[in-house]
């Protein structure tokens, strides 16, 4: 829900110093806000925000620290949304793995990094050639194992079911993948997890197309696009268009969870 995230990020930025030195956490907030504006294709708002941030000196984020771990979710998401190649994503995730932390003991807020990595691995499999998919599959299996170790976080179970469905599908276990995907869809609806709702619809459209069911695949892709458009998931809208042949998405004013005009007015006032 990028619009809701942007509203909360903007509130945090309002509380930061207008100039001078800001704590390290503010650097993360600023990076997240810029990444969200980029994903929403809000170039003017991004320009206003960067002008405001020029007067702020950020404290350094220490490597191997807590804030450093949190930064990976932002970095990996941005790499995906900007169309970075698999090699760049692999380098980022390798850097993450070098921290050698045990997923089962990770801080609850760090769980989002494991979720982001799992979606990145599914994305690589969907976008890759057959040979690239073969190379990416063991990495997806690693992401799935890591998610299983952080499943104590309630919402992780939704992403775990989706990642398991994708892994089963790409491994040729279609019946198992279908059951897990249906479970992921039900859990996403129960918990209001738009991220998984869109991702699952995208995956199902690919499955239907692989079976030669073009009309069903097109209908499923259209359903995924409707959800993505409602919640301003422009990245998934582009993916659905590129992969499944829908009409190219437009960066129109989205509706739904937050009054986007109010967010724009706040940012322009900075």
JSON list of C-alpha atoms in Angstrom, two decimals, residues 27-222:
[
{"chain": "A", "resi": 27, "resn": "UNK", "atom": "CA", "xyz": [18.16, 8.53, 6.65]},
{"chain": "A", "resi": 28, "resn": "UNK", "atom": "CA", "xyz": [16.21, 5.30, 6.29]},
{"chain": "A", "resi": 29, "resn": "UNK", "atom": "CA", "xyz": [12.90, 7.18, 6.37]},
{"chain": "A", "resi": 30, "resn": "UNK", "atom": "CA", "xyz": [14.13, 9.60, 3.71]},
{"chain": "A", "resi": 31, "resn": "UNK", "atom": "CA", "xyz": [15.31, 6.73, 1.49]},
{"chain": "A", "resi": 32, "resn": "UNK", "atom": "CA", "xyz": [11.98, 4.95, 1.90]},
{"chain": "A", "resi": 33, "resn": "UNK", "atom": "CA", "xyz": [10.06, 8.13, 1.05]},
{"chain": "A", "resi": 34, "resn": "UNK", "atom": "CA", "xyz": [12.13, 8.71, -2.09]},
{"chain": "A", "resi": 35, "resn": "UNK", "atom": "CA", "xyz": [11.74, 5.09, -3.16]},
{"chain": "A", "resi": 36, "resn": "UNK", "atom": "CA", "xyz": [7.98, 5.28, -2.66]},
{"chain": "A", "resi": 37, "resn": "UNK", "atom": "CA", "xyz": [7.71, 8.47, -4.71]},
{"chain": "A", "resi": 38, "resn": "UNK", "atom": "CA", "xyz": [9.76, 6.87, -7.47]},
{"chain": "A", "resi": 39, "resn": "UNK", "atom": "CA", "xyz": [7.49, 3.82, -7.49]},
{"chain": "A", "resi": 40, "resn": "UNK", "atom": "CA", "xyz": [4.46, 6.14, -7.69]},
{"chain": "A", "resi": 41, "resn": "UNK", "atom": "CA", "xyz": [6.08, 8.12, -10.52]},
{"chain": "A", "resi": 42, "resn": "UNK", "atom": "CA", "xyz": [5.70, 11.37, -8.57]},
{"chain": "A", "resi": 43, "resn": "UNK", "atom": "CA", "xyz": [8.63, 13.26, -10.09]},
{"chain": "A", "resi": 44, "resn": "UNK", "atom": "CA", "xyz": [7.56, 16.71, -8.86]},
{"chain": "A", "resi": 45, "resn": "UNK", "atom": "CA", "xyz": [7.01, 15.50, -5.30]},
{"chain": "A", "resi": 46, "resn": "UNK", "atom": "CA", "xyz": [10.38, 13.74, -5.40]},
{"chain": "A", "resi": 47, "resn": "UNK", "atom": "CA", "xyz": [12.08, 16.96, -6.47]},
{"chain": "A", "resi": 48, "resn": "UNK", "atom": "CA", "xyz": [10.46, 18.90, -3.61]},
{"chain": "A", "resi": 49, "resn": "UNK", "atom": "CA", "xyz": [11.49, 16.26, -1.10]},
{"chain": "A", "resi": 50, "resn": "UNK", "atom": "CA", "xyz": [15.11, 16.17, -2.29]},
{"chain": "A", "resi": 51, "resn": "UNK", "atom": "CA", "xyz": [15.34, 19.95, -2.05]},
{"chain": "A", "resi": 52, "resn": "UNK", "atom": "CA", "xyz": [14.13, 19.79, 1.52]},
{"chain": "A", "resi": 53, "resn": "UNK", "atom": "CA", "xyz": [16.60, 17.01, 2.39]},
{"chain": "A", "resi": 54, "resn": "UNK", "atom": "CA", "xyz": [19.57, 19.00, 1.06]},
{"chain": "A", "resi": 55, "resn": "UNK", "atom": "CA", "xyz": [19.58, 20.98, 4.31]},
{"chain": "A", "resi": 56, "resn": "UNK", "atom": "CA", "xyz": [19.77, 17.88, 6.50]},
{"chain": "A", "resi": 57, "resn": "UNK", "atom": "CA", "xyz": [22.95, 16.02, 7.43]},
{"chain": "A", "resi": 58, "resn": "UNK", "atom": "CA", "xyz": [22.29, 12.34, 8.06]},
{"chain": "A", "resi": 59, "resn": "UNK", "atom": "CA", "xyz": [24.15, 10.36, 10.69]},
{"chain": "A", "resi": 60, "resn": "UNK", "atom": "CA", "xyz": [26.04, 7.43, 9.18]},
{"chain": "A", "resi": 61, "resn": "UNK", "atom": "CA", "xyz": [24.47, 3.99, 9.30]},
{"chain": "A", "resi": 62, "resn": "UNK", "atom": "CA", "xyz": [26.98, 1.50, 10.69]},
{"chain": "A", "resi": 63, "resn": "UNK", "atom": "CA", "xyz": [27.45, -1.65, 8.69]},
{"chain": "A", "resi": 64, "resn": "UNK", "atom": "CA", "xyz": [26.26, -4.84, 10.36]},
{"chain": "A", "resi": 65, "resn": "UNK", "atom": "CA", "xyz": [23.99, -2.77, 12.60]},
{"chain": "A", "resi": 66, "resn": "UNK", "atom": "CA", "xyz": [20.23, -2.88, 12.98]},
{"chain": "A", "resi": 67, "resn": "UNK", "atom": "CA", "xyz": [19.50, 0.08, 10.67]},
{"chain": "A", "resi": 68, "resn": "UNK", "atom": "CA", "xyz": [21.90, -1.38, 8.11]},
{"chain": "A", "resi": 69, "resn": "UNK", "atom": "CA", "xyz": [19.83, -4.58, 8.08]},
{"chain": "A", "resi": 70, "resn": "UNK", "atom": "CA", "xyz": [16.61, -2.61, 7.65]},
{"chain": "A", "resi": 71, "resn": "UNK", "atom": "CA", "xyz": [18.06, -0.74, 4.67]},
{"chain": "A", "resi": 72, "resn": "UNK", "atom": "CA", "xyz": [18.16, -3.90, 2.54]},
{"chain": "A", "resi": 73, "resn": "UNK", "atom": "CA", "xyz": [14.41, -4.03, 2.11]},
{"chain": "A", "resi": 74, "resn": "UNK", "atom": "CA", "xyz": [14.47, -0.54, 0.59]},
{"chain": "A", "resi": 75, "resn": "UNK", "atom": "CA", "xyz": [17.49, -1.30, -1.59]},
{"chain": "A", "resi": 76, "resn": "UNK", "atom": "CA", "xyz": [16.16, -4.60, -2.92]},
{"chain": "A", "resi": 77, "resn": "UNK", "atom": "CA", "xyz": [12.72, -3.17, -3.60]},
{"chain": "A", "resi": 78, "resn": "UNK", "atom": "CA", "xyz": [14.22, -0.23, -5.47]},
{"chain": "A", "resi": 79, "resn": "UNK", "atom": "CA", "xyz": [16.43, -2.55, -7.54]},
{"chain": "A", "resi": 80, "resn": "UNK", "atom": "CA", "xyz": [13.37, -4.59, -8.54]},
{"chain": "A", "resi": 81, "resn": "UNK", "atom": "CA", "xyz": [11.21, -1.58, -9.38]},
{"chain": "A", "resi": 82, "resn": "UNK", "atom": "CA", "xyz": [13.90, 0.15, -11.40]},
{"chain": "A", "resi": 83, "resn": "UNK", "atom": "CA", "xyz": [14.38, -2.93, -13.55]},
{"chain": "A", "resi": 84, "resn": "UNK", "atom": "CA", "xyz": [17.84, -3.85, -12.34]},
{"chain": "A", "resi": 85, "resn": "UNK", "atom": "CA", "xyz": [19.16, -7.12, -13.71]},
{"chain": "A", "resi": 86, "resn": "UNK", "atom": "CA", "xyz": [19.38, -10.38, -11.83]},
{"chain": "A", "resi": 87, "resn": "UNK", "atom": "CA", "xyz": [23.09, -9.85, -11.23]},
{"chain": "A", "resi": 88, "resn": "UNK", "atom": "CA", "xyz": [22.50, -6.66, -9.24]},
{"chain": "A", "resi": 89, "resn": "UNK", "atom": "CA", "xyz": [19.75, -8.29, -7.22]},
{"chain": "A", "resi": 90, "resn": "UNK", "atom": "CA", "xyz": [22.03, -11.26, -6.55]},
{"chain": "A", "resi": 91, "resn": "UNK", "atom": "CA", "xyz": [24.80, -8.94, -5.35]},
{"chain": "A", "resi": 92, "resn": "UNK", "atom": "CA", "xyz": [22.45, -7.18, -2.95]},
{"chain": "A", "resi": 93, "resn": "UNK", "atom": "CA", "xyz": [21.13, -10.44, -1.55]},
{"chain": "A", "resi": 94, "resn": "UNK", "atom": "CA", "xyz": [24.65, -11.87, -1.29]},
{"chain": "A", "resi": 95, "resn": "UNK", "atom": "CA", "xyz": [25.60, -8.79, 0.73]},
{"chain": "A", "resi": 96, "resn": "UNK", "atom": "CA", "xyz": [22.61, -9.45, 2.96]},
{"chain": "A", "resi": 97, "resn": "UNK", "atom": "CA", "xyz": [23.60, -13.11, 3.39]},
{"chain": "A", "resi": 98, "resn": "UNK", "atom": "CA", "xyz": [27.10, -12.06, 4.48]},
{"chain": "A", "resi": 99, "resn": "UNK", "atom": "CA", "xyz": [25.59, -10.75, 7.69]},
{"chain": "A", "resi": 100, "resn": "UNK", "atom": "CA", "xyz": [25.14, -14.42, 8.63]},
{"chain": "A", "resi": 101, "resn": "UNK", "atom": "CA", "xyz": [22.23, -13.73, 10.94]},
{"chain": "A", "resi": 102, "resn": "UNK", "atom": "CA", "xyz": [19.91, -16.53, 11.93]},
{"chain": "A", "resi": 103, "resn": "UNK", "atom": "CA", "xyz": [16.43, -15.82, 10.50]},
{"chain": "A", "resi": 104, "resn": "UNK", "atom": "CA", "xyz": [14.83, -17.50, 13.50]},
{"chain": "A", "resi": 105, "resn": "UNK", "atom": "CA", "xyz": [16.45, -14.94, 15.79]},
{"chain": "A", "resi": 106, "resn": "UNK", "atom": "CA", "xyz": [16.05, -11.88, 13.58]},
{"chain": "A", "resi": 107, "resn": "UNK", "atom": "CA", "xyz": [14.29, -8.80, 14.90]},
{"chain": "A", "resi": 108, "resn": "UNK", "atom": "CA", "xyz": [10.59, -8.72, 14.01]},
{"chain": "A", "resi": 109, "resn": "UNK", "atom": "CA", "xyz": [11.03, -5.61, 11.83]},
{"chain": "A", "resi": 110, "resn": "UNK", "atom": "CA", "xyz": [13.82, -7.31, 9.89]},
{"chain": "A", "resi": 111, "resn": "UNK", "atom": "CA", "xyz": [11.35, -9.98, 8.76]},
{"chain": "A", "resi": 112, "resn": "UNK", "atom": "CA", "xyz": [10.29, -7.62, 5.96]},
{"chain": "A", "resi": 113, "resn": "UNK", "atom": "CA", "xyz": [13.74, -8.08, 4.41]},
{"chain": "A", "resi": 114, "resn": "UNK", "atom": "CA", "xyz": [13.21, -11.82, 4.13]},
{"chain": "A", "resi": 115, "resn": "UNK", "atom": "CA", "xyz": [9.78, -11.18, 2.62]},
{"chain": "A", "resi": 116, "resn": "UNK", "atom": "CA", "xyz": [11.25, -8.77, 0.07]},
{"chain": "A", "resi": 117, "resn": "UNK", "atom": "CA", "xyz": [13.97, -11.24, -0.89]},
{"chain": "A", "resi": 118, "resn": "UNK", "atom": "CA", "xyz": [11.39, -14.00, -1.41]},
{"chain": "A", "resi": 119, "resn": "UNK", "atom": "CA", "xyz": [9.36, -11.79, -3.75]},
{"chain": "A", "resi": 120, "resn": "UNK", "atom": "CA", "xyz": [12.55, -10.80, -5.57]},
{"chain": "A", "resi": 121, "resn": "UNK", "atom": "CA", "xyz": [13.38, -14.46, -6.17]},
{"chain": "A", "resi": 122, "resn": "UNK", "atom": "CA", "xyz": [9.87, -15.16, -7.48]},
{"chain": "A", "resi": 123, "resn": "UNK", "atom": "CA", "xyz": [10.22, -12.11, -9.73]},
{"chain": "A", "resi": 124, "resn": "UNK", "atom": "CA", "xyz": [13.50, -13.45, -11.12]},
{"chain": "A", "resi": 125, "resn": "UNK", "atom": "CA", "xyz": [11.85, -16.77, -11.94]},
{"chain": "A", "resi": 126, "resn": "UNK", "atom": "CA", "xyz": [8.89, -15.13, -13.66]},
{"chain": "A", "resi": 127, "resn": "UNK", "atom": "CA", "xyz": [11.03, -12.75, -15.73]},
{"chain": "A", "resi": 128, "resn": "UNK", "atom": "CA", "xyz": [13.89, -15.08, -16.55]},
{"chain": "A", "resi": 129, "resn": "UNK", "atom": "CA", "xyz": [14.53, -17.37, -19.49]},
{"chain": "A", "resi": 130, "resn": "UNK", "atom": "CA", "xyz": [14.25, -21.13, -18.84]},
{"chain": "A", "resi": 131, "resn": "UNK", "atom": "CA", "xyz": [18.00, -21.35, -18.15]},
{"chain": "A", "resi": 132, "resn": "UNK", "atom": "CA", "xyz": [17.89, -18.31, -15.86]},
{"chain": "A", "resi": 133, "resn": "UNK", "atom": "CA", "xyz": [14.93, -19.81, -14.05]},
{"chain": "A", "resi": 134, "resn": "UNK", "atom": "CA", "xyz": [16.86, -23.02, -13.49]},
{"chain": "A", "resi": 135, "resn": "UNK", "atom": "CA", "xyz": [19.68, -21.03, -11.87]},
{"chain": "A", "resi": 136, "resn": "UNK", "atom": "CA", "xyz": [17.25, -18.95, -9.82]},
{"chain": "A", "resi": 137, "resn": "UNK", "atom": "CA", "xyz": [15.27, -21.89, -8.43]},
{"chain": "A", "resi": 138, "resn": "UNK", "atom": "CA", "xyz": [17.79, -22.90, -5.71]},
{"chain": "A", "resi": 139, "resn": "UNK", "atom": "CA", "xyz": [17.88, -19.24, -4.63]},
{"chain": "A", "resi": 140, "resn": "UNK", "atom": "CA", "xyz": [14.10, -19.24, -4.37]},
{"chain": "A", "resi": 141, "resn": "UNK", "atom": "CA", "xyz": [14.34, -22.43, -2.28]},
{"chain": "A", "resi": 142, "resn": "UNK", "atom": "CA", "xyz": [16.80, -20.65, 0.07]},
{"chain": "A", "resi": 143, "resn": "UNK", "atom": "CA", "xyz": [14.42, -17.69, 0.40]},
{"chain": "A", "resi": 144, "resn": "UNK", "atom": "CA", "xyz": [11.58, -20.10, 1.20]},
{"chain": "A", "resi": 145, "resn": "UNK", "atom": "CA", "xyz": [13.62, -21.79, 3.94]},
{"chain": "A", "resi": 146, "resn": "UNK", "atom": "CA", "xyz": [14.48, -18.42, 5.47]},
{"chain": "A", "resi": 147, "resn": "UNK", "atom": "CA", "xyz": [10.82, -17.39, 5.48]},
{"chain": "A", "resi": 148, "resn": "UNK", "atom": "CA", "xyz": [9.92, -20.61, 7.26]},
{"chain": "A", "resi": 149, "resn": "UNK", "atom": "CA", "xyz": [12.34, -19.64, 10.03]},
{"chain": "A", "resi": 150, "resn": "UNK", "atom": "CA", "xyz": [10.69, -16.24, 10.55]},
{"chain": "A", "resi": 151, "resn": "UNK", "atom": "CA", "xyz": [7.11, -17.50, 10.36]},
{"chain": "A", "resi": 152, "resn": "UNK", "atom": "CA", "xyz": [6.55, -16.53, 14.02]},
{"chain": "A", "resi": 153, "resn": "UNK", "atom": "CA", "xyz": [5.63, -13.12, 12.60]},
{"chain": "A", "resi": 154, "resn": "UNK", "atom": "CA", "xyz": [1.91, -13.56, 11.77]},
{"chain": "A", "resi": 155, "resn": "UNK", "atom": "CA", "xyz": [1.86, -11.83, 8.38]},
{"chain": "A", "resi": 156, "resn": "UNK", "atom": "CA", "xyz": [4.88, -13.83, 7.19]},
{"chain": "A", "resi": 157, "resn": "UNK", "atom": "CA", "xyz": [2.65, -16.89, 6.83]},
{"chain": "A", "resi": 158, "resn": "UNK", "atom": "CA", "xyz": [0.78, -15.19, 3.98]},
{"chain": "A", "resi": 159, "resn": "UNK", "atom": "CA", "xyz": [4.01, -14.55, 2.06]},
{"chain": "A", "resi": 160, "resn": "UNK", "atom": "CA", "xyz": [5.28, -18.02, 2.99]},
{"chain": "A", "resi": 161, "resn": "UNK", "atom": "CA", "xyz": [2.27, -19.67, 1.35]},
{"chain": "A", "resi": 162, "resn": "UNK", "atom": "CA", "xyz": [2.76, -17.57, -1.79]},
{"chain": "A", "resi": 163, "resn": "UNK", "atom": "CA", "xyz": [6.50, -18.27, -1.98]},
{"chain": "A", "resi": 164, "resn": "UNK", "atom": "CA", "xyz": [5.86, -21.98, -1.42]},
{"chain": "A", "resi": 165, "resn": "UNK", "atom": "CA", "xyz": [3.28, -21.95, -4.22]},
{"chain": "A", "resi": 166, "resn": "UNK", "atom": "CA", "xyz": [5.76, -20.32, -6.60]},
{"chain": "A", "resi": 167, "resn": "UNK", "atom": "CA", "xyz": [8.53, -22.74, -5.68]},
{"chain": "A", "resi": 168, "resn": "UNK", "atom": "CA", "xyz": [6.26, -25.75, -6.16]},
{"chain": "A", "resi": 169, "resn": "UNK", "atom": "CA", "xyz": [5.06, -24.44, -9.51]},
{"chain": "A", "resi": 170, "resn": "UNK", "atom": "CA", "xyz": [8.54, -23.73, -10.85]},
{"chain": "A", "resi": 171, "resn": "UNK", "atom": "CA", "xyz": [9.70, -27.13, -9.55]},
{"chain": "A", "resi": 172, "resn": "UNK", "atom": "CA", "xyz": [7.01, -28.91, -11.57]},
{"chain": "A", "resi": 173, "resn": "UNK", "atom": "CA", "xyz": [4.75, -29.80, -8.62]},
{"chain": "A", "resi": 174, "resn": "UNK", "atom": "CA", "xyz": [1.70, -28.06, -10.02]},
{"chain": "A", "resi": 175, "resn": "UNK", "atom": "CA", "xyz": [-0.97, -29.71, -7.84]},
{"chain": "A", "resi": 176, "resn": "UNK", "atom": "CA", "xyz": [0.91, -28.79, -4.67]},
{"chain": "A", "resi": 177, "resn": "UNK", "atom": "CA", "xyz": [1.50, -25.30, -6.01]},
{"chain": "A", "resi": 178, "resn": "UNK", "atom": "CA", "xyz": [-2.21, -24.86, -6.75]},
{"chain": "A", "resi": 179, "resn": "UNK", "atom": "CA", "xyz": [-3.16, -25.75, -3.18]},
{"chain": "A", "resi": 180, "resn": "UNK", "atom": "CA", "xyz": [-0.59, -23.37, -1.72]},
{"chain": "A", "resi": 181, "resn": "UNK", "atom": "CA", "xyz": [-1.59, -20.59, -4.08]},
{"chain": "A", "resi": 182, "resn": "UNK", "atom": "CA", "xyz": [-5.25, -20.93, -3.10]},
{"chain": "A", "resi": 183, "resn": "UNK", "atom": "CA", "xyz": [-4.15, -20.83, 0.55]},
{"chain": "A", "resi": 184, "resn": "UNK", "atom": "CA", "xyz": [-2.11, -17.69, -0.10]},
{"chain": "A", "resi": 185, "resn": "UNK", "atom": "CA", "xyz": [-5.04, -16.00, -1.83]},
{"chain": "A", "resi": 186, "resn": "UNK", "atom": "CA", "xyz": [-7.40, -16.78, 1.06]},
{"chain": "A", "resi": 187, "resn": "UNK", "atom": "CA", "xyz": [-4.87, -15.62, 3.66]},
{"chain": "A", "resi": 188, "resn": "UNK", "atom": "CA", "xyz": [-4.18, -12.41, 1.71]},
{"chain": "A", "resi": 189, "resn": "UNK", "atom": "CA", "xyz": [-7.90, -11.60, 1.70]},
{"chain": "A", "resi": 190, "resn": "UNK", "atom": "CA", "xyz": [-8.25, -12.40, 5.40]},
{"chain": "A", "resi": 191, "resn": "UNK", "atom": "CA", "xyz": [-5.28, -10.23, 6.41]},
{"chain": "A", "resi": 192, "resn": "UNK", "atom": "CA", "xyz": [-5.79, -7.52, 3.79]},
{"chain": "A", "resi": 193, "resn": "UNK", "atom": "CA", "xyz": [-2.36, -8.21, 2.29]},
{"chain": "A", "resi": 194, "resn": "UNK", "atom": "CA", "xyz": [-2.55, -6.44, -1.09]},
{"chain": "A", "resi": 195, "resn": "UNK", "atom": "CA", "xyz": [1.06, -7.33, -1.87]},
{"chain": "A", "resi": 196, "resn": "UNK", "atom": "CA", "xyz": [0.28, -11.07, -1.95]},
{"chain": "A", "resi": 197, "resn": "UNK", "atom": "CA", "xyz": [-3.12, -10.58, -3.59]},
{"chain": "A", "resi": 198, "resn": "UNK", "atom": "CA", "xyz": [-1.51, -8.90, -6.60]},
{"chain": "A", "resi": 199, "resn": "UNK", "atom": "CA", "xyz": [1.51, -11.22, -6.69]},
{"chain": "A", "resi": 200, "resn": "UNK", "atom": "CA", "xyz": [-0.69, -14.32, -6.49]},
{"chain": "A", "resi": 201, "resn": "UNK", "atom": "CA", "xyz": [-2.96, -13.12, -9.30]},
{"chain": "A", "resi": 202, "resn": "UNK", "atom": "CA", "xyz": [0.10, -12.42, -11.45]},
{"chain": "A", "resi": 203, "resn": "UNK", "atom": "CA", "xyz": [1.49, -15.92, -10.77]},
{"chain": "A", "resi": 204, "resn": "UNK", "atom": "CA", "xyz": [-1.87, -17.56, -11.49]},
{"chain": "A", "resi": 205, "resn": "UNK", "atom": "CA", "xyz": [-2.09, -15.75, -14.83]},
{"chain": "A", "resi": 206, "resn": "UNK", "atom": "CA", "xyz": [1.32, -17.18, -15.76]},
{"chain": "A", "resi": 207, "resn": "UNK", "atom": "CA", "xyz": [0.17, -20.67, -14.73]},
{"chain": "A", "resi": 208, "resn": "UNK", "atom": "CA", "xyz": [-2.96, -20.43, -16.89]},
{"chain": "A", "resi": 209, "resn": "UNK", "atom": "CA", "xyz": [-0.98, -19.21, -19.87]},
{"chain": "A", "resi": 210, "resn": "UNK", "atom": "CA", "xyz": [1.49, -22.09, -19.49]},
{"chain": "A", "resi": 211, "resn": "UNK", "atom": "CA", "xyz": [-1.48, -24.48, -19.75]},
{"chain": "A", "resi": 212, "resn": "UNK", "atom": "CA", "xyz": [-2.58, -22.82, -22.98]},
{"chain": "A", "resi": 213, "resn": "UNK", "atom": "CA", "xyz": [-5.63, -21.17, -21.40]},
{"chain": "A", "resi": 214, "resn": "UNK", "atom": "CA", "xyz": [-5.11, -17.76, -22.97]},
{"chain": "A", "resi": 215, "resn": "UNK", "atom": "CA", "xyz": [-8.53, -16.26, -22.21]},
{"chain": "A", "resi": 216, "resn": "UNK", "atom": "CA", "xyz": [-8.43, -17.40, -18.60]},
{"chain": "A", "resi": 217, "resn": "UNK", "atom": "CA", "xyz": [-4.90, -16.04, -18.29]},
{"chain": "A", "resi": 218, "resn": "UNK", "atom": "CA", "xyz": [-5.99, -12.70, -19.73]},
{"chain": "A", "resi": 219, "resn": "UNK", "atom": "CA", "xyz": [-8.93, -12.52, -17.33]},
{"chain": "A", "resi": 220, "resn": "UNK", "atom": "CA", "xyz": [-6.67, -13.30, -14.38]},
{"chain": "A", "resi": 221, "resn": "UNK", "atom": "CA", "xyz": [-4.13, -10.71, -15.53]},
{"chain": "A", "resi": 222, "resn": "UNK", "atom": "CA", "xyz": [-6.91, -8.14, -15.78]}
]
